[in-house]
CSV table of C-alpha atoms in Angstrom, one decimal:
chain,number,residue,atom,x,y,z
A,22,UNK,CA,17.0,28.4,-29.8
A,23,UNK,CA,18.5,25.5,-28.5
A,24,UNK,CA,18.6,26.8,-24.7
A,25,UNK,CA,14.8,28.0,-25.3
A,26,UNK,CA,14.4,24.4,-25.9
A,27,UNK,CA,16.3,22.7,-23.1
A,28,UNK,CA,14.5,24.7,-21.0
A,29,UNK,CA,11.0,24.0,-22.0
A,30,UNK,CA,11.8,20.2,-22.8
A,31,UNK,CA,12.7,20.6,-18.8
A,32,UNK,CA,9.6,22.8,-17.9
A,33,UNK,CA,7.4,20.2,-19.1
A,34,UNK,CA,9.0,17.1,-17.4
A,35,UNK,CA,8.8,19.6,-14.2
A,36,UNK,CA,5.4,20.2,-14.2
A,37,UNK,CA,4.6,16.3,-14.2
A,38,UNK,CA,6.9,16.2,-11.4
A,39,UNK,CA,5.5,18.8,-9.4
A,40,UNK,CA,1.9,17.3,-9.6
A,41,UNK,CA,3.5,13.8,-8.9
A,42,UNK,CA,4.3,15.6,-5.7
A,43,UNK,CA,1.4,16.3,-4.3
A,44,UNK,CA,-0.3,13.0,-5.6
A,45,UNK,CA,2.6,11.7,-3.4
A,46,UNK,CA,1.8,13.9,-0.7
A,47,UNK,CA,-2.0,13.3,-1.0
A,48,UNK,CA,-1.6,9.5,-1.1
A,49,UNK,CA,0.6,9.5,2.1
A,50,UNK,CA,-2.4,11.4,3.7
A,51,UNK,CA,-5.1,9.8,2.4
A,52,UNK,CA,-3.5,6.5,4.4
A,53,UNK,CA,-4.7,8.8,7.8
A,54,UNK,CA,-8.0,10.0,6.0
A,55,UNK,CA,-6.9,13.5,5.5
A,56,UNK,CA,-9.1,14.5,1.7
A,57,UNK,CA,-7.2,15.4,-1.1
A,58,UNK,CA,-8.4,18.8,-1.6
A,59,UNK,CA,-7.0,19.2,2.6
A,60,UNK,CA,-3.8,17.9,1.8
A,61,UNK,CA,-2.9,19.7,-1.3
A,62,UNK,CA,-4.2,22.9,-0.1
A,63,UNK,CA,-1.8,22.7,3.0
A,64,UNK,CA,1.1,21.4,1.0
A,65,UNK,CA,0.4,24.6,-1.1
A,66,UNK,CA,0.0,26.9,1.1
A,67,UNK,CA,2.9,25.8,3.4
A,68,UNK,CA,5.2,25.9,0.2
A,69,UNK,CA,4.4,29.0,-1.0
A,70,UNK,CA,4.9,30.5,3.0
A,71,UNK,CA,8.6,29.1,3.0
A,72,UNK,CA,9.9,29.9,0.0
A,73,UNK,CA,8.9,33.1,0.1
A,74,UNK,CA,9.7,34.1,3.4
A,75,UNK,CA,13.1,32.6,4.0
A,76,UNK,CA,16.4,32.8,1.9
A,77,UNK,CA,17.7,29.8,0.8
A,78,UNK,CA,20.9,29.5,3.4
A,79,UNK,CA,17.8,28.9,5.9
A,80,UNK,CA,15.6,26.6,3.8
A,81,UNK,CA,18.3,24.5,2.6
A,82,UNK,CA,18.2,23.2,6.7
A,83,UNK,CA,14.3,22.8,6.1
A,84,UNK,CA,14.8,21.0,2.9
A,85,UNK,CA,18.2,18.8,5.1
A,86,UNK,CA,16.1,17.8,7.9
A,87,UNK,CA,13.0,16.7,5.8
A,88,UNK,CA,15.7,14.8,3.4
A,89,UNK,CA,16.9,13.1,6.7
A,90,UNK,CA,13.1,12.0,7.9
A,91,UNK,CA,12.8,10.2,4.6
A,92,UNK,CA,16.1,8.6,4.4
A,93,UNK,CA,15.5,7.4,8.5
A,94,UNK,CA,11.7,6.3,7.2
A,95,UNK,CA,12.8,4.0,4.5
A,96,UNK,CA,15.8,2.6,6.3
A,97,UNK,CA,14.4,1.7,9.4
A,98,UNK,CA,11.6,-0.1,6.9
A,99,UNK,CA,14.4,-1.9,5.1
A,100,UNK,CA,15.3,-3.4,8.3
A,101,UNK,CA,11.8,-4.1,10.0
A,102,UNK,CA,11.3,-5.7,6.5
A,103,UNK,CA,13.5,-8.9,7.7
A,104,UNK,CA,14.6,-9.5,3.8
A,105,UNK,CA,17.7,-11.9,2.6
A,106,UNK,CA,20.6,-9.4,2.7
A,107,UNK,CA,22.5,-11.6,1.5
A,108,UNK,CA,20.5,-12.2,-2.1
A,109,UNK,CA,20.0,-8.0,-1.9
A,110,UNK,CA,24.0,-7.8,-1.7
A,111,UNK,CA,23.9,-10.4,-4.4
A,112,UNK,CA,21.4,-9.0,-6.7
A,113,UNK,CA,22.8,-5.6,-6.4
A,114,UNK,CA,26.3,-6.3,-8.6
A,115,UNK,CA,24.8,-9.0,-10.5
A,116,UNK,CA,21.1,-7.5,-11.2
A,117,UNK,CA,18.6,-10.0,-13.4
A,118,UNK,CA,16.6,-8.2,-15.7
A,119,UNK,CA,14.5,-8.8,-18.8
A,120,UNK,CA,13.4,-7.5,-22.0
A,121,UNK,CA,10.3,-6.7,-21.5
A,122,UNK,CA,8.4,-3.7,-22.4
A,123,UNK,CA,7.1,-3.6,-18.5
A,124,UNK,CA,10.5,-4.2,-17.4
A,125,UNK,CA,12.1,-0.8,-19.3
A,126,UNK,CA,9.3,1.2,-18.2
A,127,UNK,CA,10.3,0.5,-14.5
A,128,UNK,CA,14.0,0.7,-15.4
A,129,UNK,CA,13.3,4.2,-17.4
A,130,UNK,CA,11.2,5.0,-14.6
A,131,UNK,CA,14.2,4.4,-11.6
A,132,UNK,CA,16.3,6.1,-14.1
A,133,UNK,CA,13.8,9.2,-14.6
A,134,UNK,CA,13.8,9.6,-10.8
A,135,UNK,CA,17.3,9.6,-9.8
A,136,UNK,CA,19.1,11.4,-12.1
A,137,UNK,CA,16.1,13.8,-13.0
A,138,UNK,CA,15.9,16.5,-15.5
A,139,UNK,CA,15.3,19.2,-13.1
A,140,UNK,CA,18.2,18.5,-11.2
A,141,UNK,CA,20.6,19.2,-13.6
A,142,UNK,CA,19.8,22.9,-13.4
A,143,UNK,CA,18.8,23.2,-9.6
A,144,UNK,CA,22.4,22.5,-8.6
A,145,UNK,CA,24.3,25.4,-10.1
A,146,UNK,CA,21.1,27.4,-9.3
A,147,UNK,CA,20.9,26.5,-5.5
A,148,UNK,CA,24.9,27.7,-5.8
A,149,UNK,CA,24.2,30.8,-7.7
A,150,UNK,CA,21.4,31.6,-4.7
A,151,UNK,CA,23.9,31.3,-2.0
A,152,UNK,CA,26.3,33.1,-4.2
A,153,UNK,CA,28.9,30.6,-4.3
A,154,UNK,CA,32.1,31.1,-6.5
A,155,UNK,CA,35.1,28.8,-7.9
A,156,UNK,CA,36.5,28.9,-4.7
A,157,UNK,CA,33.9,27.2,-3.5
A,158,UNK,CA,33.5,24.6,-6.4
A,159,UNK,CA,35.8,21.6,-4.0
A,160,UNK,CA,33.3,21.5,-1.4
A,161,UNK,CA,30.3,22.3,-3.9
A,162,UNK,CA,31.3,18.5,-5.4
A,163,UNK,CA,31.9,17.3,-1.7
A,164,UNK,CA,28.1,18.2,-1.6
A,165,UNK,CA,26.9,17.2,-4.3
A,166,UNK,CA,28.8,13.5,-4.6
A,167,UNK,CA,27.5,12.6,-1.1
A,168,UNK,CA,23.8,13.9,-2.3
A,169,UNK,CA,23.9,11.5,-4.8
A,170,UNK,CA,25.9,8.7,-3.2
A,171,UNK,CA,23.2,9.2,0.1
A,172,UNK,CA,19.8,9.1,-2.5
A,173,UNK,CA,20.9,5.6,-3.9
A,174,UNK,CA,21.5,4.3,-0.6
A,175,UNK,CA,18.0,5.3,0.4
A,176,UNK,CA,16.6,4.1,-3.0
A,177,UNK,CA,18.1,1.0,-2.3
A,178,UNK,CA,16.7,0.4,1.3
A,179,UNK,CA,13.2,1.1,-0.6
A,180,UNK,CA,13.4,-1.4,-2.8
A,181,UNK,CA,14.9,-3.7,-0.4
A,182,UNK,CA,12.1,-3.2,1.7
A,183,UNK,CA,9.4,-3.5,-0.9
A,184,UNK,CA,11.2,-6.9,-2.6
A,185,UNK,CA,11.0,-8.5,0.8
A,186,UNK,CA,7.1,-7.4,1.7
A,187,UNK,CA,5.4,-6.9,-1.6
A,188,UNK,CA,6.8,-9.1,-4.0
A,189,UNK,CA,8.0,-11.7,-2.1
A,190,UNK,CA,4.6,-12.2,-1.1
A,191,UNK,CA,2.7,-12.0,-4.5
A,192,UNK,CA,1.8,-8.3,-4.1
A,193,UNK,CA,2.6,-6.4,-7.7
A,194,UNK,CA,0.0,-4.4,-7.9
A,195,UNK,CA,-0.5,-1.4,-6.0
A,196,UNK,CA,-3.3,1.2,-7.0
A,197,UNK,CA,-3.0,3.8,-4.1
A,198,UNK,CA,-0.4,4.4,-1.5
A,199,UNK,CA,-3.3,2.9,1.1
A,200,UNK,CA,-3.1,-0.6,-0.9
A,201,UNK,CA,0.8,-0.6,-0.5
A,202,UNK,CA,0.4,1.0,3.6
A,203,UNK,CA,-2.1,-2.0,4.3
A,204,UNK,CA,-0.2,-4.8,2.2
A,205,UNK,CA,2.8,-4.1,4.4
A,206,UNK,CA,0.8,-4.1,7.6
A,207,UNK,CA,0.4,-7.6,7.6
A,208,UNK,CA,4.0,-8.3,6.3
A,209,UNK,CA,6.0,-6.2,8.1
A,210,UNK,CA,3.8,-4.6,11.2
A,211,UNK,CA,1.8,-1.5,11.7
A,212,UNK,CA,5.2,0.5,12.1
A,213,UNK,CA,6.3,-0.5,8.7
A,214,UNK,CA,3.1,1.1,7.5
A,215,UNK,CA,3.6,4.1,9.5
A,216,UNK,CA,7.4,4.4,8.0
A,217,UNK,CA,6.0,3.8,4.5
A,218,UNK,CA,3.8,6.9,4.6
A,219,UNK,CA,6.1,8.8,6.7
A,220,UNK,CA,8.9,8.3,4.3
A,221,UNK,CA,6.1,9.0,1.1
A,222,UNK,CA,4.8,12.5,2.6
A,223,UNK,CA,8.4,13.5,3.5
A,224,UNK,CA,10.2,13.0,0.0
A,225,UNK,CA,7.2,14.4,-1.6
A,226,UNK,CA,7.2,17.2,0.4
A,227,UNK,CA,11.0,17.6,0.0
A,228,UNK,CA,10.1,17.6,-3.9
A,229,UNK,CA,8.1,20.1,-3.5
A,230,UNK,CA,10.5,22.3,-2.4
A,231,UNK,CA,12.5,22.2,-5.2
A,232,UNK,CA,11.2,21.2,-8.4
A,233,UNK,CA,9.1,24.1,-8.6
A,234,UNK,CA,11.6,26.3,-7.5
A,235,UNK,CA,14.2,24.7,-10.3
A,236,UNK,CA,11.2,25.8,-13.1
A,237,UNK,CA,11.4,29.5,-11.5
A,238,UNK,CA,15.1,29.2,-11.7
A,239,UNK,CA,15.7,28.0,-15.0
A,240,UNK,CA,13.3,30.8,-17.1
A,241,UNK,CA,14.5,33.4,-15.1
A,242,UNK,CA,18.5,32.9,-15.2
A,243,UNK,CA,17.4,32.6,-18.8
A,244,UNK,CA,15.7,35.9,-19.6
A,245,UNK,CA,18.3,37.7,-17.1
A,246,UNK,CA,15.2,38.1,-15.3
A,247,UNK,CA,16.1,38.9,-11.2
A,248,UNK,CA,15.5,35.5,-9.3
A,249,UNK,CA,16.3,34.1,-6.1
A,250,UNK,CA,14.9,33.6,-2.5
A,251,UNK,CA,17.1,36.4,-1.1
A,252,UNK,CA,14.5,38.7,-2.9
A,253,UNK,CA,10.9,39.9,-2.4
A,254,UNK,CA,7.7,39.3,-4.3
A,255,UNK,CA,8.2,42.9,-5.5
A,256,UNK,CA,11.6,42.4,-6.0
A,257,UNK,CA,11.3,39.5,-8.2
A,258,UNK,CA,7.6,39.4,-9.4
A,259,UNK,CA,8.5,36.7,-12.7
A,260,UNK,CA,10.4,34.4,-10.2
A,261,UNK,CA,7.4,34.3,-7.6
A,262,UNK,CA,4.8,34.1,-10.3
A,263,UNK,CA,6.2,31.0,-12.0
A,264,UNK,CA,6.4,29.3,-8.1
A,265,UNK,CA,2.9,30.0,-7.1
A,266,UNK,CA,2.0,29.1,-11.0
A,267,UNK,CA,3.9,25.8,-10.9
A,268,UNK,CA,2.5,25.1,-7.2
A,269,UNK,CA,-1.1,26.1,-8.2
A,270,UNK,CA,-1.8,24.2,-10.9
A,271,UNK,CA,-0.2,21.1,-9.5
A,272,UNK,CA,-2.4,21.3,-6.1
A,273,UNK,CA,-5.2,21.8,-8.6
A,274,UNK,CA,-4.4,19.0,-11.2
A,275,UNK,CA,-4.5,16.4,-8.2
A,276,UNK,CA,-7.8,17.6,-7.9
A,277,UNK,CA,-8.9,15.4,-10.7
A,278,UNK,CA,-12.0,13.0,-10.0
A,279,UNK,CA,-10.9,9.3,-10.0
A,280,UNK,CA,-7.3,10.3,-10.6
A,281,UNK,CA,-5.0,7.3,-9.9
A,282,UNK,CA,-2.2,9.0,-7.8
A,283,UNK,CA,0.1,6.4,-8.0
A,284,UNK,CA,-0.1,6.1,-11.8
A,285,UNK,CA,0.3,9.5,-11.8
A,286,UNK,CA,3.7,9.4,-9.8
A,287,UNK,CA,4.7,6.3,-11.5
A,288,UNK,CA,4.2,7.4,-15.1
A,289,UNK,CA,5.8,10.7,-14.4
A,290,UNK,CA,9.2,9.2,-14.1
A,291,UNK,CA,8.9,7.0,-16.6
A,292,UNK,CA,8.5,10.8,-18.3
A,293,UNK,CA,11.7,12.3,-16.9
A,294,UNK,CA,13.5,9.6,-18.1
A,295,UNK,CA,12.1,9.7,-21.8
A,296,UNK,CA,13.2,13.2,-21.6
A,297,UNK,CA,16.6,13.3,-19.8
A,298,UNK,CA,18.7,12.7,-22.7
A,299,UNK,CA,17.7,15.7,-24.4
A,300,UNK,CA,18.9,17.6,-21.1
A,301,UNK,CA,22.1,15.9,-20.9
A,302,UNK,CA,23.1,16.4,-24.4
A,303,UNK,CA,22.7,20.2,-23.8
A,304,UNK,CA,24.5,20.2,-20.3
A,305,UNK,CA,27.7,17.9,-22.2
A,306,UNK,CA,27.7,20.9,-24.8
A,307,UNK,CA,27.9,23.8,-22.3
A,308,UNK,CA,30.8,21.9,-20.1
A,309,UNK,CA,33.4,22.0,-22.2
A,310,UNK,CA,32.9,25.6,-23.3
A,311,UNK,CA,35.8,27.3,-23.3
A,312,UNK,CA,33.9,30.5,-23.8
A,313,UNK,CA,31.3,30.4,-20.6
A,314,UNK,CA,33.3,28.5,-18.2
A,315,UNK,CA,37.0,29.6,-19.4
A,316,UNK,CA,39.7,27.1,-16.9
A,317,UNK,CA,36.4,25.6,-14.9
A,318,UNK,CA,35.3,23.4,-17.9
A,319,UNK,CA,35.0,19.6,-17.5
A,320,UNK,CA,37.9,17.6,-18.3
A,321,UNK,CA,38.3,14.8,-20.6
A,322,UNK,CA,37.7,12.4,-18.5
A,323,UNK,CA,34.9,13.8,-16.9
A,324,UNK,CA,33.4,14.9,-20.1
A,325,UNK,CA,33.9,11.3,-21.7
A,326,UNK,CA,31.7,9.7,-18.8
A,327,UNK,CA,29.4,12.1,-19.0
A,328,UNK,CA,28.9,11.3,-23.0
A,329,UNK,CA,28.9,7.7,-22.0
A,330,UNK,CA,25.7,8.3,-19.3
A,331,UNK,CA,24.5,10.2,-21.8
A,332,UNK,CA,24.4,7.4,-24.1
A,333,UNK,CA,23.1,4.4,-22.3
A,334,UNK,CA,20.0,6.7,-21.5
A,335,UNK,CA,19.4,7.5,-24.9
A,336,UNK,CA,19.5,4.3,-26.3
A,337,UNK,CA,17.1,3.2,-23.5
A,338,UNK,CA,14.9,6.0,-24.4
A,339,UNK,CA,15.2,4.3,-28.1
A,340,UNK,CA,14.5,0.4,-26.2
A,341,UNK,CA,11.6,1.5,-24.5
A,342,UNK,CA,9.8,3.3,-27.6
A,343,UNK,CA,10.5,0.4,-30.1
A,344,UNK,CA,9.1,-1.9,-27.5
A,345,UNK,CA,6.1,-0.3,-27.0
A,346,UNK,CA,5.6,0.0,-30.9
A,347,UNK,CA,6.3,-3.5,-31.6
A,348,UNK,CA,3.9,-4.2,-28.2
A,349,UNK,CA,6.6,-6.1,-26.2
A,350,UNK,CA,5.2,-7.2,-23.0
């Protein structure tokens, strides 16, 4: 019972995240006039093509070579930017923050998108997939510690470049990605803009790629169900199914009259957060058990950071729902 529920508390907050992909990737379009329906109907289709026609030793290149357009997009934008290193440096250590109900949100909502709840399962899934073993567990963390240490350093350069454009000049409210694209025109030049929605379209894209495929993962490993991009559709019909069904009603979702992409995104993470600690709790249980991991448990060390992450999350889970009860602004 309490794995059937990790998984579906994860389920859920990957469903908002895969539809906040293609509002992402739909926004970044809609900057060049390409129609929703256009975009998310490509994006679909060209998904659904590479996962199931390529095993994941080949895709992980796709998935490193998009990863590496977004992370050249948003630095090359912190830089054309022109901000105040020295007050970015400065503000990085020594961060000033409020306790305001707005200002949690976008903290919850930083912390929803960079520690995610899918990708606390689509790690040891990806290495299952390319059937990697203990010996392989050195370089795994290798990977997996420059992932992490490379995705702040690109979150960094985009808020770096967005503090030095947007707020600095006034700009705090941003209804679609064309708002943001055109308020930086001005600020920063038309490449800035083209950067902004190169670097949008790619990391959407590259979420794409693997949040549904984390959802497909997760049910299947959990149901001993066969799974895995080595296989066929006829192979694994449960694992394809939950793709095309997580990729499907996304595209279609988007579809939505009126629907404020960015809001969408936005809230979404705010989402993941609310939900992570649930996750994490379950992942601290499973790694220090003797029983499935035997000598490859977490140590003590390890296992008392983790509790301590685990922690600050939840309690700003807890901050952010008593502030919107007691309507802190």
């Amino acid at each position: 019972p309490r794995a059937v529920f990790a998984i579906g508390i994860m389920l859920l907050a990957n469903l908002g995240d895969t539809v906040a992909e293609f509002a992402g990737i739909g926004a970044a379009l809609a900057i060049f006039g390409v129609p929703i329906w256009l975009s998310s109907a490509l994006a679909a289709l060209a998904i659904i093509f590479l996962l199931s026609r390529a095993n994941f030793r080949r895709i992980q290149f796709v998935f490193l070579a998009v990863g590496i357009g977004t992370s050249f997009a948003y630095a090359i934008s912190a830089f054309w930017a022109r901000p105040d290193w020295g007050a970015a440096l400065s503000h990085t250590f020594i961060p000033h923050g409020s306790a305001t109900g707005l200002y949690l949100v976008a903290v919850m909502g930083t912390v929803g998108t960079t520690i995610t709840p899918w990708g606390q399962a689509f790690i040891q899934s990806y290495a299952a997939d390319k059937h990697l073993g203990p010996k392989d567990l050195y370089a795994s963390r290798l990977d997996v510690g420059a992932g992490a240490f490379l995705t702040n350093v690109v979150a960094a350069f985009i808020v770096i470049a967005c503090a030095a454009t947007l707020w600095a000049h006034g700009q705090t409210t941003i209804a679609s990605a064309a708002d943001a694209a055109k308020a930086l025109g001005p600020l920063a030049g038309r490449f800035a803009e083209l950067l902004f929605a190169l670097g949008l379209l790619t990391a959407s894209l590259l979420g794409l790629g693997t949040v549904p495929l984390t959802s497909a993962y997760a049910v299947t490993e959990a149901f001993g169900w066969e799974s895995g991009l080595d296989r066929s559709w006829r192979q694994a019909p449960a694992f394809y199914a939950l793709l095309a069904f997580f990729v499907g009603f996304s595209a279609l979702f988007v579809l939505i009259p009126g629907l404020p992409l960015i809001l969408v995104m936005y809230l979404s993470q705010v989402f993941d957060g609310i939900l992570l600690p649930f996750i994490l709790v379950f992942v601290m249980l499973m790694s220090r058990d003797r029983r499935l991991l035997g000598r490859l448990r977490s140590n003590r060390a390890l296992y008392a950071a983790g509790w301590v992450v685990t922690g600050l999350i939840s309690l700003l889970s807890l901050a952010l729902v008593a502030s919107q009860i007691v309507g802190t602004r």
